[in-house]
mmCIF file of C-alpha atoms and ligand atoms in Angstrom:
data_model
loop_
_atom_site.group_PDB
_atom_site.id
_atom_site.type_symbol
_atom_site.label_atom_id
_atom_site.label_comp_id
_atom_site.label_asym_id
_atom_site.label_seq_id
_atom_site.Cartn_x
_atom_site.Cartn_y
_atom_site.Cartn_z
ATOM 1 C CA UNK K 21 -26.746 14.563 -18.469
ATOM 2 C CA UNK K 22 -23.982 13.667 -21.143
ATOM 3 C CA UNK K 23 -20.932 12.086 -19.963
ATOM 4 C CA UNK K 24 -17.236 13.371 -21.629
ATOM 5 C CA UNK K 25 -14.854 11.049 -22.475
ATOM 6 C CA UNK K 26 -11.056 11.890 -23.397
ATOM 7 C CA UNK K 27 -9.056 9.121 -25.079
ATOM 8 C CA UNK K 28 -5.143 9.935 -25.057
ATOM 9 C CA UNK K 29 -2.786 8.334 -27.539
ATOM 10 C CA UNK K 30 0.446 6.764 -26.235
ATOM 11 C CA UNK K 31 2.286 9.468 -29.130
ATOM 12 C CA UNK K 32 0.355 12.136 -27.163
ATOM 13 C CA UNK K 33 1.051 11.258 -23.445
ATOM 14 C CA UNK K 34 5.056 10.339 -24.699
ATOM 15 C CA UNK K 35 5.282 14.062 -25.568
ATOM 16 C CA UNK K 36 4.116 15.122 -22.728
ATOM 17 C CA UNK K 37 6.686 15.829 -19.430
ATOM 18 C CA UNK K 38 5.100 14.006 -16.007
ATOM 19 C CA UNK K 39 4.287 16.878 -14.714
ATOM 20 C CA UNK K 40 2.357 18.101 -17.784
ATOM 21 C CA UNK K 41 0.796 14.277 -17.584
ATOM 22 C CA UNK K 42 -0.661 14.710 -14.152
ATOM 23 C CA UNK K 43 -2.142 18.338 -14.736
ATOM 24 C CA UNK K 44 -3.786 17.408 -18.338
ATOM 25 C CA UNK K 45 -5.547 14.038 -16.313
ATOM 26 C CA UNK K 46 -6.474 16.130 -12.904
ATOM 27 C CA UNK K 47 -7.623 19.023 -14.765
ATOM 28 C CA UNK K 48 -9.727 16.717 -16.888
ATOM 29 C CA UNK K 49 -11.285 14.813 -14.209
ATOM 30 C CA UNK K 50 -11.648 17.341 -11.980
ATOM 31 C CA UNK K 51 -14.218 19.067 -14.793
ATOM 32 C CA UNK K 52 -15.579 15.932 -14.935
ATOM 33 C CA UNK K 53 -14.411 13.613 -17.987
ATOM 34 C CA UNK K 54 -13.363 10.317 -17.195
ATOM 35 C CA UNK K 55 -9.769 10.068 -18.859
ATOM 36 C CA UNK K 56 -8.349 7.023 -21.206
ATOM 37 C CA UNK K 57 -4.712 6.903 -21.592
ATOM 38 C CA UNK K 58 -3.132 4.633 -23.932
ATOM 39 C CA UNK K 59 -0.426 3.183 -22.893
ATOM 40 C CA UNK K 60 -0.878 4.538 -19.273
ATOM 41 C CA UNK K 61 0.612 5.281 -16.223
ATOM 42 C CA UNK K 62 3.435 4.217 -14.796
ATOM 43 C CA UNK K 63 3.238 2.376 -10.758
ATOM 44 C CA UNK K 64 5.013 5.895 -10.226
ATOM 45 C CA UNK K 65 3.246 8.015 -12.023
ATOM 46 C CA UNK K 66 0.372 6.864 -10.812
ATOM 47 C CA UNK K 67 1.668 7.230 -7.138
ATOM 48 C CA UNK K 68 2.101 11.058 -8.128
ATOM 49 C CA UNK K 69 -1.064 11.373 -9.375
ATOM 50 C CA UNK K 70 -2.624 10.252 -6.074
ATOM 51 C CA UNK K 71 -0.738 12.523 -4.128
ATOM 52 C CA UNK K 72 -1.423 15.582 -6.460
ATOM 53 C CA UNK K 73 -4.816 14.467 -5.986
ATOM 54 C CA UNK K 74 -4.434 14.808 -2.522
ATOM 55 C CA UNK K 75 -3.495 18.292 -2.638
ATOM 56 C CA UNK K 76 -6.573 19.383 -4.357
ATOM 57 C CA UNK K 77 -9.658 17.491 -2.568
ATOM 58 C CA UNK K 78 -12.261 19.270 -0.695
ATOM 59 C CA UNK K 79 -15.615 19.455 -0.291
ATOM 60 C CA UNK K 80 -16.668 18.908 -3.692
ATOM 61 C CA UNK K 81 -13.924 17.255 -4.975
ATOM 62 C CA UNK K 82 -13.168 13.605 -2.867
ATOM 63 C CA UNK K 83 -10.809 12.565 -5.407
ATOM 64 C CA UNK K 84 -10.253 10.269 -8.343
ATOM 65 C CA UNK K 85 -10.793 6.584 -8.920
ATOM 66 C CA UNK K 86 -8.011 5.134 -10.911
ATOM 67 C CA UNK K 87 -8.077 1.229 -13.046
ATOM 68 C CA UNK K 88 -5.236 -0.353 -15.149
ATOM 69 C CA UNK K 89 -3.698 -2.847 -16.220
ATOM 70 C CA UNK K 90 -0.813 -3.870 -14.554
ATOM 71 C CA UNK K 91 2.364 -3.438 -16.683
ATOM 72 C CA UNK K 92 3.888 -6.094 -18.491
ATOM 73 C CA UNK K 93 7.715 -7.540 -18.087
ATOM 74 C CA UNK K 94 9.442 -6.175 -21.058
ATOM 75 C CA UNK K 95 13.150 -7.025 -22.385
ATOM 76 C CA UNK K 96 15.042 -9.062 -19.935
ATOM 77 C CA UNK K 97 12.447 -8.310 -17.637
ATOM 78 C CA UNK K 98 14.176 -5.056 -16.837
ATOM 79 C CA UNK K 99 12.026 -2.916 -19.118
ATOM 80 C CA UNK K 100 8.538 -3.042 -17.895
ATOM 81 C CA UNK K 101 5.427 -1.621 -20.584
ATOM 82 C CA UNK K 102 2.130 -0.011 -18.524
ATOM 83 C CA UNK K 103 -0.245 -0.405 -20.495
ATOM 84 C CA UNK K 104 -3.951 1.390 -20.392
ATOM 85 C CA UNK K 105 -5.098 3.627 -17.504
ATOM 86 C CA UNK K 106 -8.246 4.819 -16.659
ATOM 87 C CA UNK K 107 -9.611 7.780 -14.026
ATOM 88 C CA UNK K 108 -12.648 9.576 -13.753
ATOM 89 C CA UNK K 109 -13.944 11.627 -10.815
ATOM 90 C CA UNK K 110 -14.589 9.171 -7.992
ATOM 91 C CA UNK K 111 -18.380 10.708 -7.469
ATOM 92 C CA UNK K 112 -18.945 9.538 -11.475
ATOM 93 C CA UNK K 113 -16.929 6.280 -11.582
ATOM 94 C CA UNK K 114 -17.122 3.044 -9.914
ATOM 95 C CA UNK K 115 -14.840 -0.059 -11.036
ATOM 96 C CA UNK K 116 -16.964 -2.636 -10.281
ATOM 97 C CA UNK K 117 -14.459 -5.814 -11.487
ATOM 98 C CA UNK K 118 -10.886 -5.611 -12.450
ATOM 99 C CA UNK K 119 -8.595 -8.511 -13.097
ATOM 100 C CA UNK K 120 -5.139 -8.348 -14.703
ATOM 101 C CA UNK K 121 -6.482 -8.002 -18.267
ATOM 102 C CA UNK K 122 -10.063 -6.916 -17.819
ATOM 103 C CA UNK K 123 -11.762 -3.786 -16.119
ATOM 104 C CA UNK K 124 -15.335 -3.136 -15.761
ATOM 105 C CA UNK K 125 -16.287 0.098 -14.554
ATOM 106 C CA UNK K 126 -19.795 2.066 -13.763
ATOM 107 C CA UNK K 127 -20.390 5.928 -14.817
ATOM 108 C CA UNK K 128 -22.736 7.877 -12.955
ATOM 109 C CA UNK K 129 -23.629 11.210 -14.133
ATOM 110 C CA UNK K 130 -24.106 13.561 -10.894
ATOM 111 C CA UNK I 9 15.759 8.627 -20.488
ATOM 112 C CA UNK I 10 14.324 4.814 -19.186
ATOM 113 C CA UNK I 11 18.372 3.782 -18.873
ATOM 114 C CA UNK I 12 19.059 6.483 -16.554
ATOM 115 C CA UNK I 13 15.826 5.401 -14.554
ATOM 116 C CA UNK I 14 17.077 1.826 -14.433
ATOM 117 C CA UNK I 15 20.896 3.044 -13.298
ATOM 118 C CA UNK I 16 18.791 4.895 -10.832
ATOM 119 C CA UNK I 17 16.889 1.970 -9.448
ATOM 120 C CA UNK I 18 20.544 -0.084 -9.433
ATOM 121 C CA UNK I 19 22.218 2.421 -7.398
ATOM 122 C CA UNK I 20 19.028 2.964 -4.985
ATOM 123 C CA UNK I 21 19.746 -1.490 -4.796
ATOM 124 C CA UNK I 22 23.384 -0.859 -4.048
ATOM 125 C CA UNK I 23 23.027 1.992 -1.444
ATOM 126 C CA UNK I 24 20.461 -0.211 0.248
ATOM 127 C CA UNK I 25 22.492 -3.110 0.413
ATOM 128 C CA UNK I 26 25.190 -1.461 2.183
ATOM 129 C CA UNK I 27 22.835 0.845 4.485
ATOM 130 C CA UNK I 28 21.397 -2.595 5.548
ATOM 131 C CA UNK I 29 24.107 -3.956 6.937
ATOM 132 C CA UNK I 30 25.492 -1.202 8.968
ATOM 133 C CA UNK I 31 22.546 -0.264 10.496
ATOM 134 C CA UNK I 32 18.715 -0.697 11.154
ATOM 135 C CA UNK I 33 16.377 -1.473 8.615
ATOM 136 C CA UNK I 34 13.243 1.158 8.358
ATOM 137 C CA UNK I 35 10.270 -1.112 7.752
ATOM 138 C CA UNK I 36 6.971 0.588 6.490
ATOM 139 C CA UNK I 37 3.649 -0.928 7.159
ATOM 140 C CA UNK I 38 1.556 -0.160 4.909
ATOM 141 C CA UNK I 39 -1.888 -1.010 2.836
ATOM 142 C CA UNK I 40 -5.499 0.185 2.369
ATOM 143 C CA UNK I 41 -7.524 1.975 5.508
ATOM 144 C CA UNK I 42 -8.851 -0.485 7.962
ATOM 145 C CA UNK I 43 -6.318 -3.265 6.670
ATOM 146 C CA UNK I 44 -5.303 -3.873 10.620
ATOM 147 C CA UNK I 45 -1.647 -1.924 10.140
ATOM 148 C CA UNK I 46 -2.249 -0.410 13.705
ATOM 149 C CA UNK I 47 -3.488 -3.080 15.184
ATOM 150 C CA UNK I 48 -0.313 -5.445 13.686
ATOM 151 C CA UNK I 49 2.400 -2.455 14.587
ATOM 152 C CA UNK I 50 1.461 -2.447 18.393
ATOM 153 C CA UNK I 51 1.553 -6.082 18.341
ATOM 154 C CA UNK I 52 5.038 -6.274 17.213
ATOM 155 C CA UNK I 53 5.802 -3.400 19.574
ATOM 156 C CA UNK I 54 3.946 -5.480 22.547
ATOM 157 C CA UNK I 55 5.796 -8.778 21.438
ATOM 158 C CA UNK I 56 9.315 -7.128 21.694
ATOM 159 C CA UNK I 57 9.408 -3.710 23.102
ATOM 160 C CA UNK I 58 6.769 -3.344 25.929
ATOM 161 C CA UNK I 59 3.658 -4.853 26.409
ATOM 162 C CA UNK I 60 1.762 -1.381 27.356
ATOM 163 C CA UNK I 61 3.223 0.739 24.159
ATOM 164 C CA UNK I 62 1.327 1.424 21.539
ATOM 165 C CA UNK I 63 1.794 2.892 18.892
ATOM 166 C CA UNK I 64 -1.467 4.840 17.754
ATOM 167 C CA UNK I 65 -5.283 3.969 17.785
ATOM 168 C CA UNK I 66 -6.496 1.103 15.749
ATOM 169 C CA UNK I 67 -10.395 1.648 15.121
ATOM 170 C CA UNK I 68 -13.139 0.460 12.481
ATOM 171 C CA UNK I 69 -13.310 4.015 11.416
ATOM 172 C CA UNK I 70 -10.818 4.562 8.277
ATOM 173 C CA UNK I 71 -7.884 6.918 8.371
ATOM 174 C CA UNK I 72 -7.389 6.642 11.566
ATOM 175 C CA UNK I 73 -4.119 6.829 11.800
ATOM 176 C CA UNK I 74 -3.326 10.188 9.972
ATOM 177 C CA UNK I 75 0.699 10.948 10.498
ATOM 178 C CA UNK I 76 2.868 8.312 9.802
ATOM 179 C CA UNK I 77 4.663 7.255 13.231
ATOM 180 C CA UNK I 78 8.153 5.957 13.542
ATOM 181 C CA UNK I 79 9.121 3.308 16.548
ATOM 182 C CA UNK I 80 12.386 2.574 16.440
ATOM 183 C CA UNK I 81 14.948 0.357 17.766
ATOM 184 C CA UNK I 82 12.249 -2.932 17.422
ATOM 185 C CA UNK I 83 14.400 -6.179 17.562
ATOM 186 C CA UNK I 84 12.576 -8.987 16.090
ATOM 187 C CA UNK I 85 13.834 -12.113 18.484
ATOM 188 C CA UNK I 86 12.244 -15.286 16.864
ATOM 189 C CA UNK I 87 13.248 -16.865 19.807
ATOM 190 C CA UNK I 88 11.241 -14.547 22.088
ATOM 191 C CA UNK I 89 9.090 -16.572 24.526
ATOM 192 C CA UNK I 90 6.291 -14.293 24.136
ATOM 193 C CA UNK I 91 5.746 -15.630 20.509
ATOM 194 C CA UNK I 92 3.326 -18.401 21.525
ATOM 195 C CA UNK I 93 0.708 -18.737 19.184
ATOM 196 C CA UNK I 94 -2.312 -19.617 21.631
ATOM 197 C CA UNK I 95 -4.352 -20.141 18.818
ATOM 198 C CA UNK I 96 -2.525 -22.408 16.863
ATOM 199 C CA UNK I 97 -2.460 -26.248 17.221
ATOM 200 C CA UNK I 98 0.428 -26.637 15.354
ATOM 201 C CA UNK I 99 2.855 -25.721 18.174
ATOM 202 C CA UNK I 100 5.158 -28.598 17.084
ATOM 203 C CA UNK I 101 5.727 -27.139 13.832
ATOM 204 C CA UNK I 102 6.255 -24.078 15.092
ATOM 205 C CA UNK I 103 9.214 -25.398 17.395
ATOM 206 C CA UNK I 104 10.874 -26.767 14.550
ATOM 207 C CA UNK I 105 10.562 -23.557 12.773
ATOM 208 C CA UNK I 106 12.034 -21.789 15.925
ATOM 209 C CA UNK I 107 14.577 -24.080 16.052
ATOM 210 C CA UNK I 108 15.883 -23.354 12.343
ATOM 211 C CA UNK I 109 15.326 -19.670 12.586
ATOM 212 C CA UNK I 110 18.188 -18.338 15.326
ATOM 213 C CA UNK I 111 17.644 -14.717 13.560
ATOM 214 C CA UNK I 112 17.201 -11.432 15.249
ATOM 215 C CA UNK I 113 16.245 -8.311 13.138
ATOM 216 C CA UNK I 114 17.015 -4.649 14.399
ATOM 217 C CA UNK I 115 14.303 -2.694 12.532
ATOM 218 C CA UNK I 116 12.356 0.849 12.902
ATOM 219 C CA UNK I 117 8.778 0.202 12.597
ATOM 220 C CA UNK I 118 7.037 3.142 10.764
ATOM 221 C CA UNK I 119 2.955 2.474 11.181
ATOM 222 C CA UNK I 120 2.050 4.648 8.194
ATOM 223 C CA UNK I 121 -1.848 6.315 7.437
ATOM 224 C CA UNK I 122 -3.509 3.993 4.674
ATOM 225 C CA UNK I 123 -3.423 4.890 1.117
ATOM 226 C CA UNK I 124 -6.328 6.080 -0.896
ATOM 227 C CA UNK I 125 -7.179 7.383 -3.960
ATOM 228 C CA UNK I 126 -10.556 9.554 -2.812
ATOM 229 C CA UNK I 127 -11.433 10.833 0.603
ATOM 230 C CA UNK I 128 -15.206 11.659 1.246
ATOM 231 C CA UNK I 129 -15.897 13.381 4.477
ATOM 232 C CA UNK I 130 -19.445 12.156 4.302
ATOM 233 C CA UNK I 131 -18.395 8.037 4.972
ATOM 234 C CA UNK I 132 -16.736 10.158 8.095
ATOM 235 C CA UNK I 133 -20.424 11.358 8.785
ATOM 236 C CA UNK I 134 -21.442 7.868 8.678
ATOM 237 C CA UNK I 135 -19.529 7.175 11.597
ATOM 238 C CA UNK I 136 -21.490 9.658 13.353
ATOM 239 C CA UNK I 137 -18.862 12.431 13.187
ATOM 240 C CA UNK I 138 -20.795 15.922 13.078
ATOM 241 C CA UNK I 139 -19.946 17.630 9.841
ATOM 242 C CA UNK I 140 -17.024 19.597 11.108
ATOM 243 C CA UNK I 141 -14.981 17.128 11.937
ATOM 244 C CA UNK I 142 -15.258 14.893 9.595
ATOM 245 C CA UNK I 143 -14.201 17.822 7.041
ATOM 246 C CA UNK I 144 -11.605 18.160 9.419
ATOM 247 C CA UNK I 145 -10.806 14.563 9.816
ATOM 248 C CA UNK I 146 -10.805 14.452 6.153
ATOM 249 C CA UNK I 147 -8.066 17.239 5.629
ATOM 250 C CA UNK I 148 -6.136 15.453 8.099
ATOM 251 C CA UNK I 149 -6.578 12.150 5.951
ATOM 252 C CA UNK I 150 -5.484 14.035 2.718
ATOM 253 C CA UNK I 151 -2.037 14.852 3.818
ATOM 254 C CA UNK I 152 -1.972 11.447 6.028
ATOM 255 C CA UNK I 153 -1.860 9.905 2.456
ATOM 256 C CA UNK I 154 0.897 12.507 1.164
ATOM 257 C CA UNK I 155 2.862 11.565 4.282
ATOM 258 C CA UNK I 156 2.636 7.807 3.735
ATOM 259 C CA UNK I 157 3.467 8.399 -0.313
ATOM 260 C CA UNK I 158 6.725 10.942 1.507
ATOM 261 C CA UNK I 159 8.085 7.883 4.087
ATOM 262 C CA UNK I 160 8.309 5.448 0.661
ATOM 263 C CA UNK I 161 11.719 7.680 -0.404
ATOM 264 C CA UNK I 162 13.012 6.634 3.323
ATOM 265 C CA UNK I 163 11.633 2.678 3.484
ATOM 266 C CA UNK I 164 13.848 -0.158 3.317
ATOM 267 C CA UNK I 165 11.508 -2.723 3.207
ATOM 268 C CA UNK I 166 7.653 -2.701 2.833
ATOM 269 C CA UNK I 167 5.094 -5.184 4.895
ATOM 270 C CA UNK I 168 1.642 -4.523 2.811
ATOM 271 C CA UNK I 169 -1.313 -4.961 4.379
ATOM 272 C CA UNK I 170 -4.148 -6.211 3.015
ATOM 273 C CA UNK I 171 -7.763 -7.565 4.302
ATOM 274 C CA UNK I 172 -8.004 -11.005 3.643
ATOM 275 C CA UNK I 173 -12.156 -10.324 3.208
ATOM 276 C CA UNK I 174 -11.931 -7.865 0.672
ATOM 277 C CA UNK I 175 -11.194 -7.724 -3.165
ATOM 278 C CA UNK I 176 -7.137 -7.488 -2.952
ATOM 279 C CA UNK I 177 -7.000 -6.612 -6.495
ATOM 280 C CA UNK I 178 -7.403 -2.745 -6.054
ATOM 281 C CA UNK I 179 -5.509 -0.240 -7.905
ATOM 282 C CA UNK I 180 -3.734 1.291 -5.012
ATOM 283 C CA UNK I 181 -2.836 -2.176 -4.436
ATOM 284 C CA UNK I 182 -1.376 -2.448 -7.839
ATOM 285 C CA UNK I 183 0.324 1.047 -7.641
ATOM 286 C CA UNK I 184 2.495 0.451 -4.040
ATOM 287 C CA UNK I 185 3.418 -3.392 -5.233
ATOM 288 C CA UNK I 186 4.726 -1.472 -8.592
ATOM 289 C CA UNK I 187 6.352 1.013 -6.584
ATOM 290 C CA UNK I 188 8.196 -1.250 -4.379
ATOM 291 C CA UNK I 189 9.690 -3.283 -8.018
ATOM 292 C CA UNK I 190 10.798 -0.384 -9.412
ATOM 293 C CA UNK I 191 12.688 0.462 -6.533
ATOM 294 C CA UNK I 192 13.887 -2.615 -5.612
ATOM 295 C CA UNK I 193 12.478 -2.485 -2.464
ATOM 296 C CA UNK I 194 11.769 -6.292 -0.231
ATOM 297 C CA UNK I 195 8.379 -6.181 -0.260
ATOM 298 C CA UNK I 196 6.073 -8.907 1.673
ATOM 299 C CA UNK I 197 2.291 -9.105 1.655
ATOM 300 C CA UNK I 198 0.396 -9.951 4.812
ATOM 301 C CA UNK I 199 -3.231 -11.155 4.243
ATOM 302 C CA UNK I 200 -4.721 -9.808 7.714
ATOM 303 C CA UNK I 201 -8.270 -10.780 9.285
ATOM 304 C CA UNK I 202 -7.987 -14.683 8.898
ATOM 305 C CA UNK I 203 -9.750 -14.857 12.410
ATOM 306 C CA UNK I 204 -13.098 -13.973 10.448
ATOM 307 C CA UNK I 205 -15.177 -16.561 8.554
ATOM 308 C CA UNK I 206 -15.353 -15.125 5.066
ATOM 309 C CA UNK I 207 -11.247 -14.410 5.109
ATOM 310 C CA UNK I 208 -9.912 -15.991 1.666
ATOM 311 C CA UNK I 209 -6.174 -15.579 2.097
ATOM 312 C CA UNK I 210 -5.662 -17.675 -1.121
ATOM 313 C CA UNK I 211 -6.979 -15.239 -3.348
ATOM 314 C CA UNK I 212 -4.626 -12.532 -2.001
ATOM 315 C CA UNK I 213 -1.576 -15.617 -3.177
ATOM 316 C CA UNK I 214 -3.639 -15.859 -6.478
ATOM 317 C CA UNK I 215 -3.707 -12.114 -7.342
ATOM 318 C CA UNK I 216 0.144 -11.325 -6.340
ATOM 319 C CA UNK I 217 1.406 -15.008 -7.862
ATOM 320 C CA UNK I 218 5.109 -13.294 -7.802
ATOM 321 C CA UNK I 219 5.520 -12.472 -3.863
ATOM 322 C CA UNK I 220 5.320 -14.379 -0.513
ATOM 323 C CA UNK I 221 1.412 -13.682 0.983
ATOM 324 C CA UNK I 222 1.755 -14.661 4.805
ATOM 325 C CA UNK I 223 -1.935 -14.568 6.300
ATOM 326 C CA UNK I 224 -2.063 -13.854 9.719
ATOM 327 C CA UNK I 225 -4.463 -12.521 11.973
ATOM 328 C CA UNK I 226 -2.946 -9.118 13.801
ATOM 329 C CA UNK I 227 -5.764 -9.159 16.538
ATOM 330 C CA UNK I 228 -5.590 -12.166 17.546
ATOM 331 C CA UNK I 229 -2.137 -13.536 17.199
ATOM 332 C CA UNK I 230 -2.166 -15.812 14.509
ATOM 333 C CA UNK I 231 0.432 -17.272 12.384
ATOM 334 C CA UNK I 232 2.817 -14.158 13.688
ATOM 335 C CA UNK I 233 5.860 -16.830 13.656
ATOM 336 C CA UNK I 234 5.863 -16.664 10.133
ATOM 337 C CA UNK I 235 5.522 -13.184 9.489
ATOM 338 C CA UNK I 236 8.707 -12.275 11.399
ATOM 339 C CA UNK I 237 10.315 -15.081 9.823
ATOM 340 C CA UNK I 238 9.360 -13.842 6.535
ATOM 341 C CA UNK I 239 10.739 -10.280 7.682
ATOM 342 C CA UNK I 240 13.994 -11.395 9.362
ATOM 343 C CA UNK I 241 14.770 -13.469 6.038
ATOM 344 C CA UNK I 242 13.479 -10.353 3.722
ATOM 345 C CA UNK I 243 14.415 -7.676 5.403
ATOM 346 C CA UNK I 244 18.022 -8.540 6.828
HETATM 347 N N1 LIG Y 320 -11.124 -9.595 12.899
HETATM 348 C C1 LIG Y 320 -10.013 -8.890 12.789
HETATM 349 N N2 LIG Y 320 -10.057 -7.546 12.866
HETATM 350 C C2 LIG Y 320 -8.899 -6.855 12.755
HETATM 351 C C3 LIG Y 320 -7.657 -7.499 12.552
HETATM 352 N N3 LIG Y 320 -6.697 -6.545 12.476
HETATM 353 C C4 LIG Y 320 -7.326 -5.356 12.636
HETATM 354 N N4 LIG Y 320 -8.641 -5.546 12.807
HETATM 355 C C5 LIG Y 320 -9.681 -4.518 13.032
HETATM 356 O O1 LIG Y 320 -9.796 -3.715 11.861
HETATM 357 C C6 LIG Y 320 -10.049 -2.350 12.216
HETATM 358 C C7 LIG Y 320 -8.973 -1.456 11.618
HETATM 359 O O2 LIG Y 320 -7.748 -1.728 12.273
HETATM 360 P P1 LIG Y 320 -6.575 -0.668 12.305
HETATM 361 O O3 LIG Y 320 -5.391 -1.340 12.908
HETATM 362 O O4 LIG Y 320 -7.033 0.609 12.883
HETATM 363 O O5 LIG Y 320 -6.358 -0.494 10.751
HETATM 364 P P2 LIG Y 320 -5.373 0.525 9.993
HETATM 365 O O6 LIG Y 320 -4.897 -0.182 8.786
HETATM 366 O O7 LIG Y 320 -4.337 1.051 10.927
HETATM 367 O O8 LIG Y 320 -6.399 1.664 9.575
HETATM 368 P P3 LIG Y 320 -6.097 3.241 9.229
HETATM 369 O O9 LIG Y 320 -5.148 3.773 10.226
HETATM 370 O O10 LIG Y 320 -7.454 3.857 9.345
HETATM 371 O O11 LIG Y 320 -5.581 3.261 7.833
HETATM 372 C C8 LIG Y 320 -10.095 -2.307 13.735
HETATM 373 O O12 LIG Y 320 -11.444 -2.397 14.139
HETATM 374 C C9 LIG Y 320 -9.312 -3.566 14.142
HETATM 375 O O13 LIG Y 320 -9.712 -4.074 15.386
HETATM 376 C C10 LIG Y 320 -7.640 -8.925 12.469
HETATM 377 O O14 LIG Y 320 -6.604 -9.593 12.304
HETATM 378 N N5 LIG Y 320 -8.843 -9.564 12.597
HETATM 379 MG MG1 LIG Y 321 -3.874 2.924 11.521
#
């Protein structure tokens, strides 16, 4: 079975509204891509995203796993950069090591 | 757009600061499933409210707790006799420390379900729940996690959880720690379970270098002193 893969561009997710954001990555790993945002999700965004995700699991459907990189202190330590985000369907994907700058994750077909 | 965010976040500081003072502090437990945050919000209750109140169930079977429950008017007395630490031998150190903090903290305690980014009802099954309930049980655990996400807009100050045997670099982890900074919300990290062999408290300290990891054991007592401490200086 193939595997999809869908790798955003940080000029693609910036144009998009949050809302739009957390539809375009549920939609896609609910049909079963694992998702690659450059640039990433915010702590917040990402807090949304699990409770969207929430809303929508059932029997078939347990939910998402989620891996990224912890955002960086930016100017003055005020503005903080997220940097890349990753989430697949948690049936397919398994992070199996993560440390502030590295992520190592296993894809299962089902 | 990120400046208005950032005036946000300032304002949320300054109404907190001032809510603080006049009144009680709403502090959220919160953290993984199984991290021990029923088990540590009836001990607090037992230490300083009543002895026989508790505040929900605290099993080996995740999402347990499924609403988030709210116990308020706790006062945190560090002075309160019942603080004994019967496991520790350090009882002399702990005087001193008694002795230096005179604090009391008036706080709600709000136990909260833990957070999770998948919910299979078939781990449920392998608790020996019959299929129907652990669908149902798993339902329940979907909007426990909604609720817990909900009570963050209400928190003034955030004890997480974590097991002090298990990886503590996990991305929900990572996701309520960033929450808390952008809020500017006091946020201290308990490493729970020390009481068990293969407990490594230090790598909890090594993964969050930036905040204050207190490991204590909420089952059997442990190192307790320091938590409140850690609260009444945090969360005043
Ligand atoms: N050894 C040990 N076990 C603990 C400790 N704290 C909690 N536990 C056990 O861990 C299991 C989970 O505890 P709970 O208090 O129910 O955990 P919780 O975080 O409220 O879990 P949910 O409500 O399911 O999210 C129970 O079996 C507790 O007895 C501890 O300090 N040491
Ligand atoms: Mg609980």
């Amino acid at each position: 079975m193939e595997i999809k893969m869908n790798l955003i561009s940080e000029d693609k997710i910036n144009s998009m509204t949050v809302t739009e954001k957390l539809r375009f990555v549920l939609d896609g790993v609910k049909s079963g891509d694992i998702v690659v945002l450059e640039g990433g999700l915010t702590s917040e965004e990402q807090m949304k995203l699990i409770e969207l995700t929430m809303t929508e699991v059932d029997d078939d459907f347990p939910g998402i796993e989620m891996s990224g990189y912890p955002s960086k202190k930016g100017f003055l330590n005020i503005r903080k950069k997220t940097r890349l985000t990753v989430i697949g369907p948690a049936k397919m994907m398994h992070t199996t090591k993560k440390d502030k700058d590295f992520i190592s994750a296993i894809i299962s077909a089902v | 757009m990120k400046s208005k965010r950032r005036w946000k976040s300032i304002l949320t500081r300054l109404r907190r600061a001032l809510s603080f003072r006049k009144g009680t502090a709403k502090i959220g437990i919160y953290g993984p499933p199984n991290a021990g945050k029923t088990t540590l919000t009836n001990r607090i209750i037992h230490t300083f409210v009543d002895e026989n109140e508790d505040v929900g169930l605290a099993t080996e079977v995740p999402h347990e707790t499924r609403r988030a429950v709210r116990r308020e008017g706790v006062t945190i007395d560090l002075k309160a006799k019942s603080l004994e630490d019967p496991n520790s031998d350090l009882n002399s150190e702990s005087e001193v420390k008694r002795k230096r903090g005179k604090a009391k903290l008036k706080l709600d305690v709000v136990d909260t379900p833990g957070l999770a980014t998948k919910i299979d009802f078939h781990e449920f099954m392998a608790y020996g729940l019959e299929e129907d309930e652990a669908k149902k049980r798993a339902k329940e655990a979907t909007e426990g996690v909604i609720e817990a996400i909900k009570w963050l807009d209400d928190i003034d100050g955030v004890v997480l959880l974590m097991d002090s045997t298990e990886d503590p670099y996990t991305q929900t982890n990572i996701i309520i720690i960033g929450n808390m900074e952008a809020r500017g919300i006091p946020i201290i990290i308990a490493a729970n379970k020390v009481d068990l062999v293969d407990a490594t408290p230090q790598r909890i300290a090594n993964a969050f270098p930036q905040h204050s990891v207190i490991p204590i054991s909420a089952l059997k007592g442990e190192n307790m002193l320091d938590l409140y401490e850690e609260m009444a200086r945090r969360f005043r």
